[in-house]
Coordinates of C-alpha atoms in Angstrom, one line a residue:
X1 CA 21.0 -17.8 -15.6
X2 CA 17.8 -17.0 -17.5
X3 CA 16.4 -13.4 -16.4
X4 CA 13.1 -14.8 -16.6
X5 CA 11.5 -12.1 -15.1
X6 CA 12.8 -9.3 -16.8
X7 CA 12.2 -11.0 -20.2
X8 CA 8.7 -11.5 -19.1
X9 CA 8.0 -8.1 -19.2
X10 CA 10.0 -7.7 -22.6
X11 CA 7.8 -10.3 -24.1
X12 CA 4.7 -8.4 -23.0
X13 CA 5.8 -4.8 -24.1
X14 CA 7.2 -3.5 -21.3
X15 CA 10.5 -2.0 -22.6
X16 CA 12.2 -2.7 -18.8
X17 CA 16.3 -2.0 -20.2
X18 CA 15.0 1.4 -21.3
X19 CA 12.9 2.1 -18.2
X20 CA 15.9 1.2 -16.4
X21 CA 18.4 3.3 -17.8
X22 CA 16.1 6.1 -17.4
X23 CA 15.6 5.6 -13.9
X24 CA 19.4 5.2 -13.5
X25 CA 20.0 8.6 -14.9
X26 CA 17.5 10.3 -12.8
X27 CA 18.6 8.8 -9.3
X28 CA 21.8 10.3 -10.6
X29 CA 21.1 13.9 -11.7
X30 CA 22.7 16.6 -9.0
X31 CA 20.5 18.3 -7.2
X32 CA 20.0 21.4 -10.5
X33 CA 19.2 18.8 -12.7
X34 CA 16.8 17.0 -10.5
X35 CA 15.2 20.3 -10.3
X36 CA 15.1 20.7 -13.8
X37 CA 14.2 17.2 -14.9
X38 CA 10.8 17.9 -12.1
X39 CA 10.1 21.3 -13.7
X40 CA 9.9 19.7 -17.1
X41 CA 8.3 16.9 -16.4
X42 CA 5.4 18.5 -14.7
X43 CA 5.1 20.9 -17.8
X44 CA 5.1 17.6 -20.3
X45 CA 2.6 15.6 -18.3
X46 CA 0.2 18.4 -17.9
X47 CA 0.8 20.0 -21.7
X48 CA 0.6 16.6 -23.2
X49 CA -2.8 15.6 -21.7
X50 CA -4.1 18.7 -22.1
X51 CA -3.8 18.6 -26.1
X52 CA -4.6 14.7 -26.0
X53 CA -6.7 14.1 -23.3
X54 CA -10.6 15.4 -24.0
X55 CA -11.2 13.8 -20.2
X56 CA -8.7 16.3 -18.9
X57 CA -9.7 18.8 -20.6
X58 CA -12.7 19.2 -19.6
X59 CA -11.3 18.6 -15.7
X60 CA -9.3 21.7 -16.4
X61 CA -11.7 23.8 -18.8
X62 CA -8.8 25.1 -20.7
X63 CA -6.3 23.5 -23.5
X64 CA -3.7 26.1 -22.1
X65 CA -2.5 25.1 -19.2
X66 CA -2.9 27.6 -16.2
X67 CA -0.2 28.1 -13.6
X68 CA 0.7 24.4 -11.3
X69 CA -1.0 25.5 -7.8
X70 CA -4.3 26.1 -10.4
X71 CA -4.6 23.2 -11.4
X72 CA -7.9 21.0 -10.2
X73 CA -7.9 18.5 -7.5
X74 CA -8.5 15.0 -9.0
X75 CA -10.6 12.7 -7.1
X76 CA -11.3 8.8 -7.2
X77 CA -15.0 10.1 -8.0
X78 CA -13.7 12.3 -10.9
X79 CA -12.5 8.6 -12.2
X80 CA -15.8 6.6 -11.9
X81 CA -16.6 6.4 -15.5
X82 CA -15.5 4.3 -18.1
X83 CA -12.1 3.9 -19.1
X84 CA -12.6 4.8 -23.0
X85 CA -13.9 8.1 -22.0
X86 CA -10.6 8.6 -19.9
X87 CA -8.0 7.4 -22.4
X88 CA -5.4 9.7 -23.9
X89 CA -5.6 9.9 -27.8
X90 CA -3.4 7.3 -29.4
X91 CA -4.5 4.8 -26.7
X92 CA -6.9 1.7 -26.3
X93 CA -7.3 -0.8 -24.1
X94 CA -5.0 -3.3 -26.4
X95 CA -2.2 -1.4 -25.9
X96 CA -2.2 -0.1 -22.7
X97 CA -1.6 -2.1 -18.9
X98 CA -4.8 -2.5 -17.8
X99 CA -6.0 -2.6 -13.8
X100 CA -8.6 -2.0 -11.5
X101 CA -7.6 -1.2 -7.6
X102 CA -8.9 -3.0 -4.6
X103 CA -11.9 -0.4 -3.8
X104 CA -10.3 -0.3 -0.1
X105 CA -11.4 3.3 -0.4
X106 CA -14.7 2.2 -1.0
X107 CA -14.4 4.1 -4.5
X108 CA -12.6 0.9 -6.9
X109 CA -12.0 2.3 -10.9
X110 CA -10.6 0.9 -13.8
X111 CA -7.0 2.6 -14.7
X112 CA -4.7 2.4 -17.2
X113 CA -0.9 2.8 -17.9
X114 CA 1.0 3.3 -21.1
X115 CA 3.7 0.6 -21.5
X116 CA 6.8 2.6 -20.6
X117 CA 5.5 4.1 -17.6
X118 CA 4.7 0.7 -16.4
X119 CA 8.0 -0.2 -17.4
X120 CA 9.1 2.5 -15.0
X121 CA 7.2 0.9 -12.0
X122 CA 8.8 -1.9 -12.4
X123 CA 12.2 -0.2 -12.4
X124 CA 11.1 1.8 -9.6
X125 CA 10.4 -1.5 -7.6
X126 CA 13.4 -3.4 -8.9
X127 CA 15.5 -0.6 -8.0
X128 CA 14.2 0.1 -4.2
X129 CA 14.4 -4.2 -3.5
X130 CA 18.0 -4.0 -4.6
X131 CA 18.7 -2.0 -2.0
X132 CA 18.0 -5.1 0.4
X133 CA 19.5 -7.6 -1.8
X134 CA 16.2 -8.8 -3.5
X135 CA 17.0 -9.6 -7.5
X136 CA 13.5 -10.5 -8.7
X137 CA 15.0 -12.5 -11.5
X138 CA 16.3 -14.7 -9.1
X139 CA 15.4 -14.3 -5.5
X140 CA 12.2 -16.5 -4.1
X141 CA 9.6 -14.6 -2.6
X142 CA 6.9 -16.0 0.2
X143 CA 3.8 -14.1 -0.7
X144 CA 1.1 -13.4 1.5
X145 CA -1.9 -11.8 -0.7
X146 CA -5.0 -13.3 -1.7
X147 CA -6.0 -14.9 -5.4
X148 CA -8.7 -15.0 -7.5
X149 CA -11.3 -17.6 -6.3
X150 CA -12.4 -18.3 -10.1
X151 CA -10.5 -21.3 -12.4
X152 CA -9.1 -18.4 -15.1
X153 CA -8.0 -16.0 -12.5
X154 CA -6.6 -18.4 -9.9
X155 CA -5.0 -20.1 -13.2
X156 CA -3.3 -16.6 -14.5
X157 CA -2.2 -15.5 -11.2
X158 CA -0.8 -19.0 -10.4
X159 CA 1.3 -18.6 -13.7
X160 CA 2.7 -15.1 -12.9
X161 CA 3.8 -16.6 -9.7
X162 CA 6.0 -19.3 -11.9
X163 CA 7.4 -16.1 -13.9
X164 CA 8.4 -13.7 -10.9
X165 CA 9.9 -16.7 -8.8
X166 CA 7.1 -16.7 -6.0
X167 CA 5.2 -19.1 -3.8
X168 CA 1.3 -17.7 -2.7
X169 CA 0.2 -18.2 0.9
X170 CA -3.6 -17.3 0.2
X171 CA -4.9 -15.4 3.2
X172 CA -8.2 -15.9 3.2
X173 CA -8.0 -18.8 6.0
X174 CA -5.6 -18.2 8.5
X175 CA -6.6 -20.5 11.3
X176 CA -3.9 -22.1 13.0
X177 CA -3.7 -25.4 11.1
X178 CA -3.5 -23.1 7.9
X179 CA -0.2 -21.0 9.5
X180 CA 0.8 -24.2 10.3
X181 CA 1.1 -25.1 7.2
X182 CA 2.3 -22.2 6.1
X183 CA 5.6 -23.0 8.4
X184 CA 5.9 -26.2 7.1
X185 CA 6.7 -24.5 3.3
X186 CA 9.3 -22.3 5.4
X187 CA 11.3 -25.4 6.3
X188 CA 11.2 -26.5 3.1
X189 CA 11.8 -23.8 1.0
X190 CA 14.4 -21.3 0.6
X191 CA 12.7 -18.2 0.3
X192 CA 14.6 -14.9 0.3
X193 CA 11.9 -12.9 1.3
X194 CA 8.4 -12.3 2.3
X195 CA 6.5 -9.8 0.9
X196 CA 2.3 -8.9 1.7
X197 CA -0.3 -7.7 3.4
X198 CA 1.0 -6.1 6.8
X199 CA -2.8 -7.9 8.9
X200 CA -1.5 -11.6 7.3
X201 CA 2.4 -11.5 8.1
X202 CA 1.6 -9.8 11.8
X203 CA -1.0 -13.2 12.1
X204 CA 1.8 -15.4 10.9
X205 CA 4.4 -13.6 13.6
X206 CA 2.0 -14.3 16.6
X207 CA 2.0 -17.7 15.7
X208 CA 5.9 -17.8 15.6
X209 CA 5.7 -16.4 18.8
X210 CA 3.2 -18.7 20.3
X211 CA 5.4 -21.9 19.3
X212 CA 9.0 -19.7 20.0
X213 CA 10.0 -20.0 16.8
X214 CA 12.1 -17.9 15.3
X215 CA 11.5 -18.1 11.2
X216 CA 15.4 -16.9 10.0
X217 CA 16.3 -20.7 12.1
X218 CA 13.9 -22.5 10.2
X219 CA 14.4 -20.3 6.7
X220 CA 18.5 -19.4 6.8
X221 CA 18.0 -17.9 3.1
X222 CA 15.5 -15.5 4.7
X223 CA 17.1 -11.4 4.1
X224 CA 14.2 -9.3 4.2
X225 CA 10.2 -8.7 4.9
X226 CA 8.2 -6.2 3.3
X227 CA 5.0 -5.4 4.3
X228 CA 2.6 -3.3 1.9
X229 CA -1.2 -2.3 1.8
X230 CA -2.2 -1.9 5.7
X231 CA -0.7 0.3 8.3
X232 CA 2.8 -1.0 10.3
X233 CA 2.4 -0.2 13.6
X234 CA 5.3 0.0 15.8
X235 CA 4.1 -2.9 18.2
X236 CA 4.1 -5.0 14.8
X237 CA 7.3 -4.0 13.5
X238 CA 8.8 -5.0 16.7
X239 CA 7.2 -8.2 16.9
X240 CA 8.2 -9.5 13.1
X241 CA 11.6 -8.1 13.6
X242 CA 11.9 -10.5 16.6
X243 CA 10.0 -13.9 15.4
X244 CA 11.3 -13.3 12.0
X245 CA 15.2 -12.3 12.7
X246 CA 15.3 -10.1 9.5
X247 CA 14.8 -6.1 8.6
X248 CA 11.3 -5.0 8.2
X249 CA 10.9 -2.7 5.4
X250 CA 7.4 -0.6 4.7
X251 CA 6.8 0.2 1.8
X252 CA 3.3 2.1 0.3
X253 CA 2.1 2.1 -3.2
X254 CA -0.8 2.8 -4.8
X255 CA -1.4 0.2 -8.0
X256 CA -2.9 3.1 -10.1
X257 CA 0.6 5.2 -9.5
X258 CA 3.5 3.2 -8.2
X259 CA 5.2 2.7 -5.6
X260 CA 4.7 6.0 -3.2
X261 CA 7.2 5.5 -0.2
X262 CA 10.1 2.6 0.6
X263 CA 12.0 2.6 3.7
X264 CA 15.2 3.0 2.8
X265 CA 18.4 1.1 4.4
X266 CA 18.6 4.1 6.5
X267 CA 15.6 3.7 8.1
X268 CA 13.9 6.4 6.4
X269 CA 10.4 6.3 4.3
X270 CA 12.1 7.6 1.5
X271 CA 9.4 8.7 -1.1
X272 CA 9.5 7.8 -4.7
X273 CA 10.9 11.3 -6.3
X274 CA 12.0 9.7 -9.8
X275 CA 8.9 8.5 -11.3
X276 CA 6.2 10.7 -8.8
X277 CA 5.7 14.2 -7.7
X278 CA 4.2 13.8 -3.9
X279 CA 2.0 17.2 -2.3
X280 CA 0.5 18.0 0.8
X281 CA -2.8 20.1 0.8
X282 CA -4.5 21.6 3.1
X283 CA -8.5 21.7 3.0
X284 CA -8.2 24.9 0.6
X285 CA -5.9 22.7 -1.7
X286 CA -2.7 24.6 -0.4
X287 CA 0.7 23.4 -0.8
X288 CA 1.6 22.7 3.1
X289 CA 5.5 23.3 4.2
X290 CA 7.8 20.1 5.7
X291 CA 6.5 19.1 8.8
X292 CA 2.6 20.1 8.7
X293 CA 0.2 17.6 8.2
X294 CA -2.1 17.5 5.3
X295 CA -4.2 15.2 2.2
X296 CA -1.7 13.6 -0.1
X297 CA -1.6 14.6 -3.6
X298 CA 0.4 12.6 -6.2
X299 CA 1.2 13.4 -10.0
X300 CA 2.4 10.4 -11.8
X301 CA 5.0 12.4 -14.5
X302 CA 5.1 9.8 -17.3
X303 CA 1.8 8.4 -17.4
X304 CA 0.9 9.3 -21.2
X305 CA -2.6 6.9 -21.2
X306 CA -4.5 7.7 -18.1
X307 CA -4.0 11.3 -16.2
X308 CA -3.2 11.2 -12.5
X309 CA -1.7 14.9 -12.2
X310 CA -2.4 16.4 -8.8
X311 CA -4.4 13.2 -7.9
X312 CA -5.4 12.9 -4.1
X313 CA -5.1 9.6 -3.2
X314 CA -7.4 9.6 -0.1
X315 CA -4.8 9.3 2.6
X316 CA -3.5 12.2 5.0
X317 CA 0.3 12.2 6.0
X318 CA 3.0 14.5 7.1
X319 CA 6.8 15.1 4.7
X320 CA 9.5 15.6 7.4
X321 CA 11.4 19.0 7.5
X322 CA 14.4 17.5 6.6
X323 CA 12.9 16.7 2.7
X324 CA 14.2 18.1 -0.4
X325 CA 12.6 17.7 -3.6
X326 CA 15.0 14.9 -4.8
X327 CA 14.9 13.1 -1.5
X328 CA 10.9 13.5 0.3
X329 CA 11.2 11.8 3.4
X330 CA 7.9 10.7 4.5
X331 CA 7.6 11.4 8.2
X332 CA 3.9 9.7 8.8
X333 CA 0.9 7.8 7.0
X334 CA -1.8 9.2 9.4
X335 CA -4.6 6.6 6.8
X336 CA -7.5 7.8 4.8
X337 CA -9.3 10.8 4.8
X338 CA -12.5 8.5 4.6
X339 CA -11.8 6.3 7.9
X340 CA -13.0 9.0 10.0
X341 CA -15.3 8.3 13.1
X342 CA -17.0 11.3 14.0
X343 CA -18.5 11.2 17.3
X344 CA -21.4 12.6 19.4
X345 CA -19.8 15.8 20.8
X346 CA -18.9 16.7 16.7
X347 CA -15.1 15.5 17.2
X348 CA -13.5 14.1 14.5
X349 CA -11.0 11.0 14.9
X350 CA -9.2 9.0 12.7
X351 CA -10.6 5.5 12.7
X352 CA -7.6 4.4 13.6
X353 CA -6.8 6.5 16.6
X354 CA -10.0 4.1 17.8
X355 CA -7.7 0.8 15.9
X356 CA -5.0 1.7 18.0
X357 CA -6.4 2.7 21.6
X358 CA -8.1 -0.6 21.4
X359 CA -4.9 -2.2 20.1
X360 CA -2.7 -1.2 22.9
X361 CA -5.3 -3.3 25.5
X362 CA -6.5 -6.2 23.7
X363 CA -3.5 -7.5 22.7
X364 CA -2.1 -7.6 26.3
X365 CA -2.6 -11.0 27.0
X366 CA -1.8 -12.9 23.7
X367 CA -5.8 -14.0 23.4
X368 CA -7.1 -11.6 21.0
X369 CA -5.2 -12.5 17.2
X370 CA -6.7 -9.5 15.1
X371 CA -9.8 -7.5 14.7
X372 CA -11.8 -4.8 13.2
X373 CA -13.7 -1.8 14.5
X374 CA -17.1 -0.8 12.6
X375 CA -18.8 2.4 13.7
X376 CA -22.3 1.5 13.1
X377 CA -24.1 4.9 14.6
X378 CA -22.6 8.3 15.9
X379 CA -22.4 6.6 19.1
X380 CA -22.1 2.4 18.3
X381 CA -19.1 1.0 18.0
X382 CA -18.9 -3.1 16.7
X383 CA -15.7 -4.6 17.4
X384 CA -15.2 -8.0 16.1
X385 CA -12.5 -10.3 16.7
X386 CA -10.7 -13.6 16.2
X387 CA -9.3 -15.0 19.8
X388 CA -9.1 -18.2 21.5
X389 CA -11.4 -17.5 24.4
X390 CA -14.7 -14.6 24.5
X391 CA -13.3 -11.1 26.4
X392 CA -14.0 -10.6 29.6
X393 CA -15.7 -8.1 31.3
X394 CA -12.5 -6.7 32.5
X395 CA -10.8 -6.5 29.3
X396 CA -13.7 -4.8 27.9
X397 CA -14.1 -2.0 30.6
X398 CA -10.3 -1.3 30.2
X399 CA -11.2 -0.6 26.3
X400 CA -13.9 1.6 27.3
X401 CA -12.3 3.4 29.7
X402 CA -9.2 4.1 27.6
X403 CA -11.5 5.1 24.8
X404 CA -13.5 7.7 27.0
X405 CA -9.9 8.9 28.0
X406 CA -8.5 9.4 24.6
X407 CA -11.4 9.8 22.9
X408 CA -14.7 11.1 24.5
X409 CA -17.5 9.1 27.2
X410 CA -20.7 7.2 26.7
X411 CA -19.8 5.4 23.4
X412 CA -21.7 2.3 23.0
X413 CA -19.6 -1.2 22.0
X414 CA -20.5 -4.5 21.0
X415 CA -18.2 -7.2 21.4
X416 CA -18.3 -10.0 18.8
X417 CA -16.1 -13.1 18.2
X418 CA -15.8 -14.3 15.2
X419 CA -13.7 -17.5 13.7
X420 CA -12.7 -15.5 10.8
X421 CA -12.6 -11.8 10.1
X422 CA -13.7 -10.3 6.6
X423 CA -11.5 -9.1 4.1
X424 CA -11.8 -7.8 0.9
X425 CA -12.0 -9.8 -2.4
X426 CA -7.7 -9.3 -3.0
X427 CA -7.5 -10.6 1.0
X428 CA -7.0 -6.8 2.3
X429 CA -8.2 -6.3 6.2
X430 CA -10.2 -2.8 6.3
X431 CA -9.3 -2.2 10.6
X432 CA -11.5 0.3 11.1
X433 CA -14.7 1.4 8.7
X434 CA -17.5 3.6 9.3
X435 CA -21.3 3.3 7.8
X436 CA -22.3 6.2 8.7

């Protein structure tokens, strides 16, 4: 059979055999060599974009390169400005991977990747699938994303669909005569796995649940679910792992680096150590031990056209104590460092410590489907939401008092129901977002 998908990238400069038996060799270095390989690396990426990189230069003030815990913090905002002035020497836009990301942070850019390091993603991703029986050359994939609205877009991304053996469920619409639909495909296709946005699968596994379906009946071929992009709260895993009847795996990427964390067959949020080098910091850019909680930082040790060394990504999370440097364990995602609220009394919260409180009571009786929190003032709170019936008084006073338990008193809410909730232009649900 026709590799289809690995040739794809062969056509379009992505050397994939040699990213592979790179990656192959690193996954199998003992644990001096790993060590070695990291140290190395690190020096490289740093040494080469210092010399080639006037960009990074600059960041860094020096072409000698000072010791690793010196180096400067980079920042989404540090990466606002056109990507010719960014470019390593040697590099244009023609022959480079080209990308923007979402701008879920509220800070979108325009990256770039030289060809083998995008060949390494790839690898990376090929490699971590494989470990739940998913051969993109061949397996069929249900895909739950969004698509560009314009003819060209819609048309290209329609077309890399044919060439990685995929069928889009848009999920811009996802009333119930849409996810009916959408089950309709599942009885008629034999998709090996599902793969999205965590909001749009979690939709699609209510429904199941409302019509006691169970999808691995319907779909036999199903193996696996992997949900990307959006926090996996327990609650959720639970439910897809029952209406779907297949292992759940989270994963969490970052398009302008790679895939950051997989859950492994084990269980375990296994952190992507061969192609990354993951840090916590504290607030005075420390390196935090196992086990402490902190901002993610992430160098990306091959990227030659684009420097993302000691990049902090905008989420905070925790490494578990039992990490080594060839196997990070990621213990929790706690979200971004910019979905804060920050309330009246001067408390700080994540936003979705406020997602999750209201979570835990809305979804009690099977009405509400999904919804979004927006702070709107120190003290106003808009919660909108997609349900079959308004709340009730009662459900709403049981939010408010559980938020004056876990959070503080005499917040201000406004209840809204909406037919459809706002996402972002790539079909992304923001859950919580503050304007202040």
């Amino acid at each position: 059979m026709i590799r289809l998908f690995d040739l794809s990238l062969q056509l379009n400069g992505f050397p994939i055999k040699k990213a592979k038996a790179e990656l192959d060799q690193i996954v199998h270095f003992s644990e001096k060599e790993y060590n070695s390989f990291l140290e190395n690396k690190k020096k490289e990426i740093v040494d080469f974009h210092l010399q080639n990189n006037s960009f990074y230069q600059e960041l860094v003030g020096t072409k000698t390169a000072p010791k690793w815990e010196d180096l400067p913090i980079l920042n989404k905002q540090n990466l606002q400005k056109p990507l010719a002035e960014r470019l390593s020497t040697g590099y244009t836009v023609k022959n480079v991977y080209l990308n923007k990301t979402s701008g879920s942070s509220g800070t979108p850019f325009v990256f770039s990747k030289d060809k083998y390091s995008h060949a390494l993603t790839w690898a990376s991703n090929i490699m971590r699938f494989g470990w739940f029986e998913i051969d993109f050359n061949h397996s069929y994939q249900a895909r739950f994303y969004g698509i560009p609205m314009d003819f060209v877009g819609y048309q290209k991304e329609r077309f890399k669909d044919f060439l990685t053996h995929r069928f889009r469920f848009p999920v811009f619409d996802l009333s119930d005569e849409v996810l009916e639909k959408f089950l309709q495909k599942f009885k008629t296709k034999k998709f090996d796995y599902l793969n999205g946005y965590t909001s749009s699968i979690v939709l699609f596994a209510k429904y199941l649940d409302q019509k006691n379906i169970i999808l691995k009946e319907i779909c036999p071929t199903l193996k696996a679910c992997f949900v990307t992009s959006e926090m996996l709260f327990e609650s959720d895993k639970k439910l897809l792992q029952k209406q779907f009847g297949i292992p759940i795996i989270n994963e969490y990427g970052a398009s302008e680096l790679d895939l950051i964390a997989f859950e492994n067959p084990e269980g375990e949020w296994q952190v992507n150590a061969e192609t990354l080098f993951v840090e916590i910091l504290d607030e005075n850019n420390n390196v935090l031990p196992y086990g402490e909680e902190g901002r993610i930082v992430i160098t990306s040790l091959f990227n030659k056209a684009n420097p993302f060394i000691r990049y902090e990504i905008g989420d905070i999370g925790i490494l578990d104590e039992k990490s080594t440097p060839q196997k990070p364990i990621l213990k929790k995602l706690i979200g971004r460092t910019n979905d804060v609220a920050i309330l009246p009394s001067g408390k700080k919260s994540p936003g979705l410590t406020f997602y999750y409180v209201t979570k835990s009571i809305i979804e009690d009786d099977g009405n509400v489907k999904e919804f979004i929190i927006k702070q709107t003032k120190l003290d106003t709170f808009e919660i909108e939401y997609v349900s079959e019936k308004e709340l009730n008084a009662e459900q709403i006073q049981k939010i408010e008092d559980a938020i004056s338990l876990y959070l503080e008193p005499n917040l201000n809410f406004t209840f809204t129901r909406k037919k459809v909730l706002e996402r972002t232009n790539r079909g992304k649900l923001k859950q919580f977002k503050s304007y202040l």
